[in-house]
Amino acid sequence: MPEPSLPAPVAALFPSAAERERLDGWLSGALLGALGRVRAGPVTPTLDMARFAEELAAMDFDAPRPLERLLEWTLERMEHGIVQMTNPRYFGLFNPGANFPSQCADRIASAFNPQLASSASSPVPVALESHLIRVVGRRAGFGAEATGHFATGGSEANYTALVCALTAAHPRFAQEGARAFPGPPAFYTSRECHIAWLKVAHQAGIGRGALRLIATDGTGRMDPQALAEAICADRAAGAVPIMLVATAGTTGAGMIDPLEACAEIARREALWYHVDAAWGGAAIASERLRGLLAGIERADSVTIDAHKWLATTMGCAMYVTVRGSILSQAFHASTSFMPSSFAGIDPYLNSVQWSRRFLGLRLFLSLGAAGWGGLGAHLERSVAVIAHVRERLTALGWTAANDSQLAVLDVLPPRPCDVRALVRRVVESGRAWVAPATFEGRDVVRICATHGETSQSDIEELLAALSAAAC
Ligand SMILES: Cc1ncc(COP(=O)(O)O)c(C=O)c1O
């Protein structure tokens, strides 16, 4: 029988081994060059976006282009077309200059492209991620029963928490949704929370109106008295309180809600207790800082994003819970086509996602290479950067508005002025990147240490940019 002749593989998609090696080498060198220039250049994008829109409009994808040219084109535009998180003068939102081990993890995950939905497809990655979640759970103070999974971001992990809370709150929620409750479900967090909670409420089908934004105490921390009163008022009005969310490291100011007091209220009121430690949860890595999270171990679940302060590539969030059976209840499904279906083990039966990338490898290689000590030192270094910025700005007449022991500083300029305009001037200068924020009702300049290699001269440049922009 003659061999059946198959069409050749599409070479543009699956080049020869030699061509891949050549392109890989070229790309590694080109990336190093681009990132070196980014480091020394402006933090803000400089690309003419009108011209870029024309370029895009002209691309009909009818004729293929050589990959090397496309890579050059892409690198060039990335070098000039984004806010540069790899620039050590980015003092911005919680987006890190990614650590190197996690970048290696991405290469490996991309090359093997394992499917982590099921333990039969990816026995090693699933076991590795599950071990890592237990290790992180132990480090946060949970018992051996802690379980969970990696998620694309803090928002997904927080959404998971709400679905678990609703599932635990009523045996018929799984079947009937919010209609199972005798009144409208409500949940509680502080007004300094990450406002994605509104989207989370919307997605979960209980409506944005279910979120109660509790007053803070004047220092950015949830006021337990106001919380208790809100729960009481809701019950009196026929609403059904289901979850309390404390934030450990608020987005705007790095403040930590009173975790013990919140745990006590959640216990008394029989609410699911979730700690949104998307950014601040990284503090478990540092012997010096982890005490700030005392009380987190009393939570039913926590969100910790490794892609924030632990500086892995995005997104590498974790949802950790001591109530694994609720997680399995909330996300179970049954099909004949999956290679395995073990409740409590297979990620597709215990999480929002089905197809799933090997996210946990990013944290595994970072933690493995640095150890808790190394990750802790990275955190402590950024706290030192912010302490130094604070000291210098205070000496220049600026006022600190928040009192975070983490790596976020909110400041007011020496003379009253439009803070948002001030921030715009800093950003437009390209010398440094800071954010505007509202803290306890006041507009502030938010400065956050997110880059692991920010140097003294980077701090000097930030200070100069702030001084030049102040009125
Ligand atoms: C406290 C907190 N929770 C949740 C989130 C959302 O996380 P993600 O952007 O990973 O979805 C953030 C993001 O900054 C955050 O600071």
Short mmCIF file of C-alpha atoms and ligand atoms in Angstrom, two decimals:
data_model
loop_
_atom_site.label_atom_id
_atom_site.label_comp_id
_atom_site.label_asym_id
_atom_site.label_seq_id
_atom_site.Cartn_x
_atom_site.Cartn_y
_atom_site.Cartn_z
CA MET A 1 0.00 0.00 0.00
CA PRO A 2 1.46 3.39 -0.90
CA GLU A 3 1.96 5.74 2.04
CA PRO A 4 -0.96 8.20 2.17
CA SER A 5 0.43 11.61 1.38
CA LEU A 6 -0.57 14.33 3.78
CA PRO A 7 -0.21 18.05 3.13
CA ALA A 8 2.95 19.48 4.69
CA PRO A 9 2.51 21.27 8.04
CA VAL A 10 2.04 25.04 7.70
CA ALA A 11 5.63 26.22 7.95
CA ALA A 12 4.70 29.73 9.10
CA LEU A 13 3.04 28.18 12.16
CA PHE A 14 5.33 25.23 12.70
CA PRO A 15 8.79 26.18 11.40
CA SER A 16 11.68 23.73 11.37
CA ALA A 17 13.69 23.16 14.54
CA ALA A 18 16.63 25.07 13.07
CA GLU A 19 14.45 28.06 12.16
CA ARG A 20 12.89 28.08 15.64
CA GLU A 21 16.32 28.05 17.22
CA ARG A 22 17.45 30.93 15.04
CA LEU A 23 14.34 33.00 15.78
CA ASP A 24 14.46 32.19 19.49
CA GLY A 25 18.05 33.42 19.69
CA TRP A 26 17.23 36.53 17.72
CA LEU A 27 14.17 37.27 19.87
CA SER A 28 16.06 36.83 23.16
CA GLY A 29 18.71 39.32 22.01
CA ALA A 30 16.17 41.79 20.64
CA LEU A 31 14.13 41.64 23.85
CA LEU A 32 17.18 42.31 25.99
CA GLY A 33 18.04 45.33 23.85
CA ALA A 34 14.48 46.70 23.96
CA LEU A 35 14.14 46.25 27.73
CA GLY A 36 17.51 47.91 28.27
CA ARG A 37 16.32 50.96 26.35
CA VAL A 38 12.94 50.93 28.17
CA ARG A 39 14.73 51.06 31.51
CA ALA A 40 16.55 54.25 30.59
CA GLY A 41 13.70 55.84 28.61
CA PRO A 42 10.34 57.43 29.42
CA VAL A 43 7.88 55.49 31.57
CA THR A 44 4.92 56.65 29.50
CA PRO A 45 4.02 55.70 25.93
CA THR A 46 5.29 57.97 23.17
CA LEU A 47 3.83 56.21 20.13
CA ASP A 48 1.65 58.30 17.85
CA MET A 49 -1.63 56.43 18.28
CA ALA A 50 -3.29 58.07 15.28
CA ARG A 51 -0.57 56.68 13.04
CA PHE A 52 -0.81 53.34 14.78
CA ALA A 53 -4.56 53.23 14.11
CA GLU A 54 -3.81 53.84 10.41
CA GLU A 55 -1.26 51.04 10.43
CA LEU A 56 -3.81 48.69 11.96
CA ALA A 57 -6.50 49.74 9.52
CA ALA A 58 -4.20 48.85 6.63
CA MET A 59 -3.66 45.33 7.91
CA ASP A 60 -6.05 42.97 6.18
CA PHE A 61 -4.00 39.80 6.88
CA ASP A 62 -4.47 38.58 3.34
CA ALA A 63 -0.77 38.23 2.58
CA PRO A 64 1.42 36.50 5.18
CA ARG A 65 4.45 38.37 6.47
CA PRO A 66 7.76 36.99 7.67
CA LEU A 67 7.57 36.30 11.40
CA GLU A 68 10.88 38.03 12.04
CA ARG A 69 9.57 41.29 10.56
CA LEU A 70 6.39 40.94 12.62
CA LEU A 71 8.41 40.37 15.77
CA GLU A 72 10.52 43.45 15.07
CA TRP A 73 7.37 45.46 14.42
CA THR A 74 5.78 44.23 17.67
CA LEU A 75 8.85 44.88 19.83
CA GLU A 76 9.18 48.37 18.43
CA ARG A 77 5.60 49.19 19.29
CA MET A 78 5.78 47.61 22.74
CA GLU A 79 8.90 49.66 23.41
CA HIS A 80 7.02 52.87 22.73
CA GLY A 81 3.36 51.99 23.13
CA ILE A 82 2.76 51.07 26.77
CA VAL A 83 3.26 52.36 30.29
CA GLN A 84 6.51 50.58 31.10
CA MET A 85 6.21 48.34 34.15
CA THR A 86 9.79 47.21 33.58
CA ASN A 87 11.01 50.77 34.06
CA PRO A 88 12.18 51.16 37.69
CA ARG A 89 10.62 54.63 37.79
CA TYR A 90 7.15 53.12 37.47
CA PHE A 91 5.68 53.80 40.94
CA GLY A 92 2.23 52.83 39.84
CA LEU A 93 -0.55 50.37 40.30
CA PHE A 94 0.30 46.89 41.51
CA ASN A 95 1.87 45.84 38.22
CA PRO A 96 5.38 44.56 38.79
CA GLY A 97 8.47 44.49 36.69
CA ALA A 98 8.17 40.71 36.40
CA ASN A 99 10.80 38.56 38.09
CA PHE A 100 13.00 36.39 35.89
CA PRO A 101 12.03 32.91 37.18
CA SER A 102 8.38 33.62 36.37
CA GLN A 103 9.37 34.66 32.85
CA CYS A 104 11.15 31.31 32.50
CA ALA A 105 7.92 29.66 33.70
CA ASP A 106 6.00 31.34 30.90
CA ARG A 107 8.43 30.01 28.31
CA ILE A 108 8.08 26.50 29.65
CA ALA A 109 4.29 26.70 29.91
CA SER A 110 4.11 28.08 26.37
CA ALA A 111 6.39 25.41 24.97
CA PHE A 112 4.60 22.44 26.56
CA ASN A 113 1.18 24.10 26.64
CA PRO A 114 -0.20 21.62 29.20
CA GLN A 115 -3.94 21.52 29.77
CA LEU A 116 -4.47 21.88 33.52
CA ALA A 117 -8.20 21.23 33.55
CA SER A 118 -7.71 17.64 34.60
CA SER A 119 -5.20 15.73 36.69
CA ALA A 120 -5.09 12.94 34.12
CA SER A 121 -3.97 15.36 31.38
CA SER A 122 -1.41 17.12 33.53
CA PRO A 123 -0.60 15.00 36.57
CA VAL A 124 2.65 16.82 37.40
CA PRO A 125 1.38 20.43 37.00
CA VAL A 126 -1.86 19.72 38.89
CA ALA A 127 0.00 18.09 41.79
CA LEU A 128 2.58 20.91 41.81
CA GLU A 129 -0.05 23.64 41.92
CA SER A 130 -2.02 21.86 44.60
CA HIS A 131 1.15 21.49 46.73
CA LEU A 132 1.93 25.17 46.26
CA ILE A 133 -1.56 26.21 47.33
CA ARG A 134 -1.20 24.12 50.50
CA VAL A 135 2.22 25.65 51.17
CA VAL A 136 0.84 29.17 50.76
CA GLY A 137 -2.17 28.25 52.93
CA ARG A 138 0.13 26.98 55.69
CA ARG A 139 2.24 30.11 55.45
CA ALA A 140 -0.93 32.20 55.86
CA GLY A 141 -1.72 30.25 59.03
CA PHE A 142 -4.37 27.86 57.73
CA GLY A 143 -4.51 24.23 58.75
CA ALA A 144 -3.76 21.21 56.60
CA GLU A 145 -7.29 21.29 55.14
CA ALA A 146 -6.54 24.45 53.12
CA THR A 147 -7.05 23.96 49.42
CA GLY A 148 -7.78 26.12 46.39
CA HIS A 149 -6.37 26.93 43.00
CA PHE A 150 -4.62 29.44 40.81
CA ALA A 151 -6.74 32.03 39.05
CA THR A 152 -6.23 34.60 36.32
CA GLY A 153 -6.49 37.51 38.71
CA GLY A 154 -7.74 38.81 42.03
CA SER A 155 -11.09 39.54 40.47
CA GLU A 156 -11.61 35.91 39.48
CA ALA A 157 -10.51 34.74 42.94
CA ASN A 158 -12.86 37.23 44.61
CA TYR A 159 -15.70 36.12 42.36
CA THR A 160 -14.99 32.56 43.44
CA ALA A 161 -15.30 33.67 47.06
CA LEU A 162 -18.74 35.17 46.47
CA VAL A 163 -20.00 32.08 44.65
CA CYS A 164 -18.73 29.93 47.55
CA ALA A 165 -20.36 32.21 50.12
CA LEU A 166 -23.70 32.04 48.30
CA THR A 167 -23.42 28.27 47.91
CA ALA A 168 -22.66 27.85 51.61
CA ALA A 169 -25.42 30.24 52.65
CA HIS A 170 -28.35 28.27 51.25
CA PRO A 171 -28.65 24.62 50.20
CA ARG A 172 -30.90 25.59 47.28
CA PHE A 173 -28.70 28.41 45.90
CA ALA A 174 -26.98 26.00 43.48
CA GLN A 175 -30.32 25.15 41.90
CA GLU A 176 -32.37 28.29 42.29
CA GLY A 177 -29.81 31.07 42.47
CA ALA A 178 -30.66 34.21 44.44
CA ARG A 179 -34.37 33.22 44.43
CA ALA A 180 -33.53 30.60 47.08
CA PHE A 181 -33.07 33.30 49.71
CA PRO A 182 -36.01 34.69 51.67
CA GLY A 183 -34.76 38.23 50.92
CA PRO A 184 -32.12 39.96 48.79
CA PRO A 185 -28.58 38.74 49.59
CA ALA A 186 -26.14 41.37 50.83
CA PHE A 187 -22.39 41.41 51.41
CA TYR A 188 -20.04 43.86 53.08
CA THR A 189 -16.69 45.43 52.48
CA SER A 190 -15.19 48.84 53.09
CA ARG A 191 -15.56 51.84 50.83
CA GLU A 192 -11.77 51.64 50.30
CA CYS A 193 -12.15 48.19 48.72
CA HIS A 194 -11.18 47.32 45.15
CA ILE A 195 -14.29 48.35 43.30
CA ALA A 196 -14.26 45.24 41.09
CA TRP A 197 -16.51 43.85 43.86
CA LEU A 198 -19.36 45.63 42.07
CA LYS A 199 -18.64 43.64 38.92
CA VAL A 200 -18.34 40.50 41.00
CA ALA A 201 -21.82 41.08 42.46
CA HIS A 202 -23.18 41.72 38.98
CA GLN A 203 -21.63 38.53 37.55
CA ALA A 204 -22.88 36.43 40.44
CA GLY A 205 -26.42 37.51 39.66
CA ILE A 206 -27.19 39.13 43.01
CA GLY A 207 -26.86 42.63 41.56
CA ARG A 208 -24.51 45.49 42.27
CA GLY A 209 -26.94 46.73 44.89
CA ALA A 210 -26.03 43.74 47.07
CA LEU A 211 -22.65 45.31 47.88
CA ARG A 212 -22.57 47.41 51.03
CA LEU A 213 -19.65 49.82 51.16
CA ILE A 214 -18.94 50.32 54.85
CA ALA A 215 -17.48 53.54 56.21
CA THR A 216 -13.83 53.67 57.19
CA ASP A 217 -12.34 55.00 60.39
CA GLY A 218 -10.53 58.03 58.98
CA THR A 219 -7.32 56.02 58.44
CA GLY A 220 -8.60 53.91 55.55
CA ARG A 221 -9.60 50.85 57.59
CA MET A 222 -13.12 49.44 57.79
CA ASP A 223 -15.00 50.67 60.84
CA PRO A 224 -16.23 47.55 62.71
CA GLN A 225 -18.97 49.50 64.48
CA ALA A 226 -20.39 50.78 61.18
CA LEU A 227 -20.15 47.25 59.82
CA ALA A 228 -22.08 45.72 62.70
CA GLU A 229 -24.75 48.39 62.37
CA ALA A 230 -25.13 47.84 58.62
CA ILE A 231 -25.60 44.09 59.10
CA CYS A 232 -28.16 44.71 61.81
CA ALA A 233 -30.08 47.23 59.66
CA ASP A 234 -30.09 44.82 56.71
CA ARG A 235 -31.48 41.97 58.78
CA ALA A 236 -34.18 44.26 60.14
CA ALA A 237 -35.11 45.24 56.56
CA GLY A 238 -35.36 41.61 55.42
CA ALA A 239 -32.08 41.37 53.49
CA VAL A 240 -29.87 38.28 53.89
CA PRO A 241 -26.25 39.02 54.85
CA ILE A 242 -24.01 36.33 53.39
CA MET A 243 -20.40 37.47 53.28
CA LEU A 244 -17.95 39.85 54.89
CA VAL A 245 -14.86 40.89 52.95
CA ALA A 246 -11.93 42.47 54.73
CA THR A 247 -9.20 44.01 52.61
CA ALA A 248 -5.59 43.36 53.58
CA GLY A 249 -3.76 46.04 51.65
CA THR A 250 -6.23 48.45 50.11
CA THR A 251 -5.59 49.36 46.50
CA GLY A 252 -5.47 53.08 47.10
CA ALA A 253 -3.50 53.26 50.30
CA GLY A 254 -2.17 49.85 51.40
CA MET A 255 -4.25 49.84 54.57
CA ILE A 256 -5.24 46.63 56.37
CA ASP A 257 -8.76 46.30 57.75
CA PRO A 258 -9.02 45.12 61.39
CA LEU A 259 -8.85 41.43 60.49
CA GLU A 260 -9.52 40.07 64.00
CA ALA A 261 -12.50 42.30 64.63
CA CYS A 262 -13.92 41.43 61.22
CA ALA A 263 -13.39 37.70 61.92
CA GLU A 264 -15.28 38.10 65.16
CA ILE A 265 -18.23 39.84 63.47
CA ALA A 266 -18.31 37.23 60.69
CA ARG A 267 -18.38 34.43 63.28
CA ARG A 268 -21.08 36.09 65.35
CA GLU A 269 -23.24 36.79 62.28
CA ALA A 270 -22.51 33.42 60.61
CA LEU A 271 -21.14 35.08 57.46
CA TRP A 272 -18.57 33.71 55.04
CA TYR A 273 -15.35 35.57 55.90
CA HIS A 274 -13.17 36.41 52.92
CA VAL A 275 -9.93 38.39 53.08
CA ASP A 276 -9.06 40.17 49.86
CA ALA A 277 -5.30 40.19 50.23
CA ALA A 278 -4.71 40.45 46.49
CA TRP A 279 -1.72 42.68 46.98
CA GLY A 280 -0.96 42.76 50.72
CA GLY A 281 -1.20 38.97 51.14
CA ALA A 282 2.33 38.74 49.79
CA ALA A 283 3.41 39.95 53.24
CA ILE A 284 3.22 36.30 54.39
CA ALA A 285 6.62 35.93 52.71
CA SER A 286 8.38 38.31 55.09
CA GLU A 287 9.13 37.46 58.71
CA ARG A 288 9.09 41.19 59.44
CA LEU A 289 5.77 41.96 57.75
CA ARG A 290 3.62 38.85 58.11
CA GLY A 291 2.49 39.83 61.63
CA LEU A 292 0.55 42.69 60.03
CA LEU A 293 -1.84 40.08 58.65
CA ALA A 294 -2.74 38.58 62.04
CA GLY A 295 -6.32 37.36 61.83
CA ILE A 296 -6.11 36.30 58.17
CA GLU A 297 -5.92 32.68 59.37
CA ARG A 298 -9.50 32.98 60.64
CA ALA A 299 -10.87 33.52 57.13
CA ASP A 300 -12.93 31.01 55.19
CA SER A 301 -11.03 32.07 52.09
CA VAL A 302 -8.40 34.50 50.87
CA THR A 303 -7.25 36.00 47.60
CA ILE A 304 -3.52 36.48 47.10
CA ASP A 305 -2.07 37.62 43.77
CA ALA A 306 1.47 36.49 43.09
CA HIS A 307 1.46 38.79 40.04
CA LYS A 308 1.35 41.84 42.25
CA TRP A 309 3.85 42.11 45.08
CA LEU A 310 5.52 38.75 44.49
CA ALA A 311 6.36 40.08 41.03
CA THR A 312 5.42 37.12 38.87
CA THR A 313 4.17 37.66 35.36
CA MET A 314 0.44 38.31 35.03
CA GLY A 315 -1.88 36.80 36.03
CA CYS A 316 -1.08 34.49 38.89
CA ALA A 317 -3.74 34.83 41.57
CA MET A 318 -4.57 32.28 44.26
CA TYR A 319 -7.84 31.43 45.88
CA VAL A 320 -7.20 29.58 49.13
CA THR A 321 -10.00 28.21 51.28
CA VAL A 322 -10.45 25.99 54.30
CA ARG A 323 -13.86 24.94 52.98
CA GLY A 324 -12.87 22.82 50.02
CA SER A 325 -16.14 20.90 49.98
CA ILE A 326 -18.02 24.14 49.24
CA LEU A 327 -15.63 24.87 46.39
CA SER A 328 -16.38 21.45 44.89
CA GLN A 329 -20.09 21.98 45.43
CA ALA A 330 -19.98 25.35 43.69
CA PHE A 331 -18.09 24.29 40.58
CA HIS A 332 -18.94 20.61 40.06
CA ALA A 333 -19.95 19.36 36.64
CA SER A 334 -20.22 16.03 34.98
CA THR A 335 -19.16 15.02 31.49
CA SER A 336 -18.02 11.89 29.73
CA PHE A 337 -15.23 13.43 27.66
CA MET A 338 -12.84 14.62 30.37
CA PRO A 339 -9.89 12.30 31.06
CA SER A 340 -10.51 12.44 34.83
CA SER A 341 -13.25 13.60 37.18
CA PHE A 342 -12.02 13.64 40.77
CA ALA A 343 -13.95 16.03 43.01
CA GLY A 344 -11.53 18.06 45.08
CA ILE A 345 -8.63 17.34 42.72
CA ASP A 346 -9.41 18.18 39.12
CA PRO A 347 -9.19 21.94 38.66
CA TYR A 348 -12.12 22.09 36.22
CA LEU A 349 -14.38 20.73 38.97
CA ASN A 350 -13.21 23.21 41.59
CA SER A 351 -12.89 26.56 39.86
CA VAL A 352 -14.39 29.02 37.40
CA GLN A 353 -12.10 28.00 34.54
CA TRP A 354 -12.23 24.88 32.42
CA SER A 355 -9.26 25.01 30.04
CA ARG A 356 -6.45 26.30 32.15
CA ARG A 357 -2.87 27.49 31.75
CA PHE A 358 0.00 26.39 34.00
CA LEU A 359 -0.09 29.61 36.06
CA GLY A 360 1.32 28.18 39.28
CA LEU A 361 4.70 27.48 37.69
CA ARG A 362 5.36 31.22 37.85
CA LEU A 363 5.17 31.21 41.62
CA PHE A 364 6.80 27.80 41.93
CA LEU A 365 9.98 28.92 40.15
CA SER A 366 10.03 32.31 41.93
CA LEU A 367 9.59 30.78 45.38
CA GLY A 368 11.91 27.90 44.56
CA ALA A 369 14.68 30.17 43.33
CA ALA A 370 14.39 32.82 46.06
CA GLY A 371 12.88 30.88 48.97
CA TRP A 372 10.56 32.66 51.40
CA GLY A 373 13.60 34.63 52.55
CA GLY A 374 14.25 35.98 49.06
CA LEU A 375 10.65 36.91 48.42
CA GLY A 376 10.52 38.49 51.88
CA ALA A 377 13.66 40.50 51.10
CA HIS A 378 12.03 41.72 47.87
CA LEU A 379 9.02 42.97 49.88
CA GLU A 380 11.14 44.56 52.57
CA ARG A 381 13.20 46.34 49.93
CA SER A 382 10.10 47.98 48.48
CA VAL A 383 8.94 49.01 51.96
CA ALA A 384 12.37 50.61 52.41
CA VAL A 385 12.03 52.42 49.05
CA ILE A 386 8.71 53.90 50.13
CA ALA A 387 9.98 54.82 53.62
CA HIS A 388 12.83 56.67 51.95
CA VAL A 389 10.51 58.48 49.49
CA ARG A 390 8.28 59.45 52.39
CA GLU A 391 11.15 60.83 54.44
CA ARG A 392 12.49 62.86 51.53
CA LEU A 393 9.09 64.22 50.51
CA THR A 394 8.23 65.15 54.09
CA ALA A 395 11.49 67.10 54.28
CA LEU A 396 10.40 68.92 51.12
CA GLY A 397 7.11 69.95 52.73
CA TRP A 398 4.82 67.24 51.39
CA THR A 399 2.34 65.57 53.75
CA ALA A 400 1.73 61.84 54.02
CA ALA A 401 -2.02 61.17 53.99
CA ASN A 402 -1.89 57.44 54.78
CA ASP A 403 0.09 55.48 57.32
CA SER A 404 0.64 52.14 55.62
CA GLN A 405 3.35 49.79 56.76
CA LEU A 406 3.35 48.29 53.30
CA ALA A 407 4.81 49.84 50.16
CA VAL A 408 2.21 52.48 49.23
CA LEU A 409 2.46 56.15 50.06
CA ASP A 410 -0.29 58.70 49.51
CA VAL A 411 0.93 62.28 49.63
CA LEU A 412 -0.31 65.82 49.38
CA PRO A 413 1.89 68.56 47.87
CA PRO A 414 3.31 71.38 50.00
CA ARG A 415 0.81 73.91 48.61
CA PRO A 416 -2.83 73.04 47.91
CA CYS A 417 -3.43 72.41 44.21
CA ASP A 418 -5.29 70.24 41.74
CA VAL A 419 -3.66 66.90 42.57
CA ARG A 420 -4.99 65.17 39.46
CA ALA A 421 -3.43 67.85 37.27
CA LEU A 422 -0.17 67.47 39.21
CA VAL A 423 -0.17 63.71 38.58
CA ARG A 424 -0.90 64.32 34.89
CA ARG A 425 2.15 66.57 34.68
CA VAL A 426 4.38 63.93 36.26
CA VAL A 427 3.09 61.22 33.94
CA GLU A 428 3.38 63.42 30.85
CA SER A 429 6.99 64.21 31.77
CA GLY A 430 7.80 60.51 31.33
CA ARG A 431 10.31 60.80 34.19
CA ALA A 432 8.24 58.72 36.59
CA TRP A 433 4.76 57.23 36.85
CA VAL A 434 2.49 57.80 39.83
CA ALA A 435 -1.28 57.53 40.15
CA PRO A 436 -4.02 59.82 41.39
CA ALA A 437 -6.18 58.29 44.12
CA THR A 438 -8.84 59.33 46.56
CA PHE A 439 -8.04 58.47 50.16
CA GLU A 440 -10.51 59.22 52.93
CA GLY A 441 -12.25 61.74 50.68
CA ARG A 442 -9.12 63.61 49.58
CA ASP A 443 -7.33 63.52 46.24
CA VAL A 444 -3.79 62.28 46.79
CA VAL A 445 -0.72 61.31 44.79
CA ARG A 446 -0.32 57.56 45.13
CA ILE A 447 3.23 56.25 44.99
CA CYS A 448 3.81 52.51 45.12
CA ALA A 449 7.05 50.57 44.92
CA THR A 450 6.41 47.81 42.41
CA HIS A 451 9.79 47.38 40.77
CA GLY A 452 12.34 45.17 42.49
CA GLU A 453 15.33 47.13 41.21
CA THR A 454 14.37 50.77 41.82
CA SER A 455 17.61 52.58 42.72
CA GLN A 456 18.52 55.71 44.60
CA SER A 457 18.86 57.61 41.33
CA ASP A 458 15.38 56.44 40.27
CA ILE A 459 14.04 57.87 43.54
CA GLU A 460 15.88 61.15 42.88
CA GLU A 461 14.24 61.34 39.45
CA LEU A 462 10.82 60.71 41.00
CA LEU A 463 11.38 63.45 43.56
CA ALA A 464 12.54 65.86 40.88
CA ALA A 465 9.50 65.08 38.70
CA LEU A 466 7.12 65.57 41.64
CA SER A 467 8.77 68.84 42.68
CA ALA A 468 8.64 70.17 39.11
CA ALA A 469 4.96 69.26 38.81
CA ALA A 470 3.90 70.73 42.17
CA CYS A 471 2.49 74.22 41.98
C1 LIG B 1 -7.24 44.66 46.92
C2 LIG B 1 -7.43 44.23 45.49
N1 LIG B 1 -8.34 43.30 45.19
C3 LIG B 1 -8.55 42.88 43.93
C4 LIG B 1 -7.83 43.40 42.89
C5 LIG B 1 -8.08 42.93 41.48
O1 LIG B 1 -7.07 42.04 41.10
P1 LIG B 1 -6.79 41.72 39.57
O2 LIG B 1 -6.42 43.01 38.93
O3 LIG B 1 -5.66 40.74 39.64
O4 LIG B 1 -8.03 41.13 39.01
C6 LIG B 1 -6.85 44.38 43.14
C7 LIG B 1 -6.07 44.97 42.05
O5 LIG B 1 -5.28 45.87 42.24
C8 LIG B 1 -6.65 44.80 44.47
O6 LIG B 1 -5.76 45.75 44.78
#
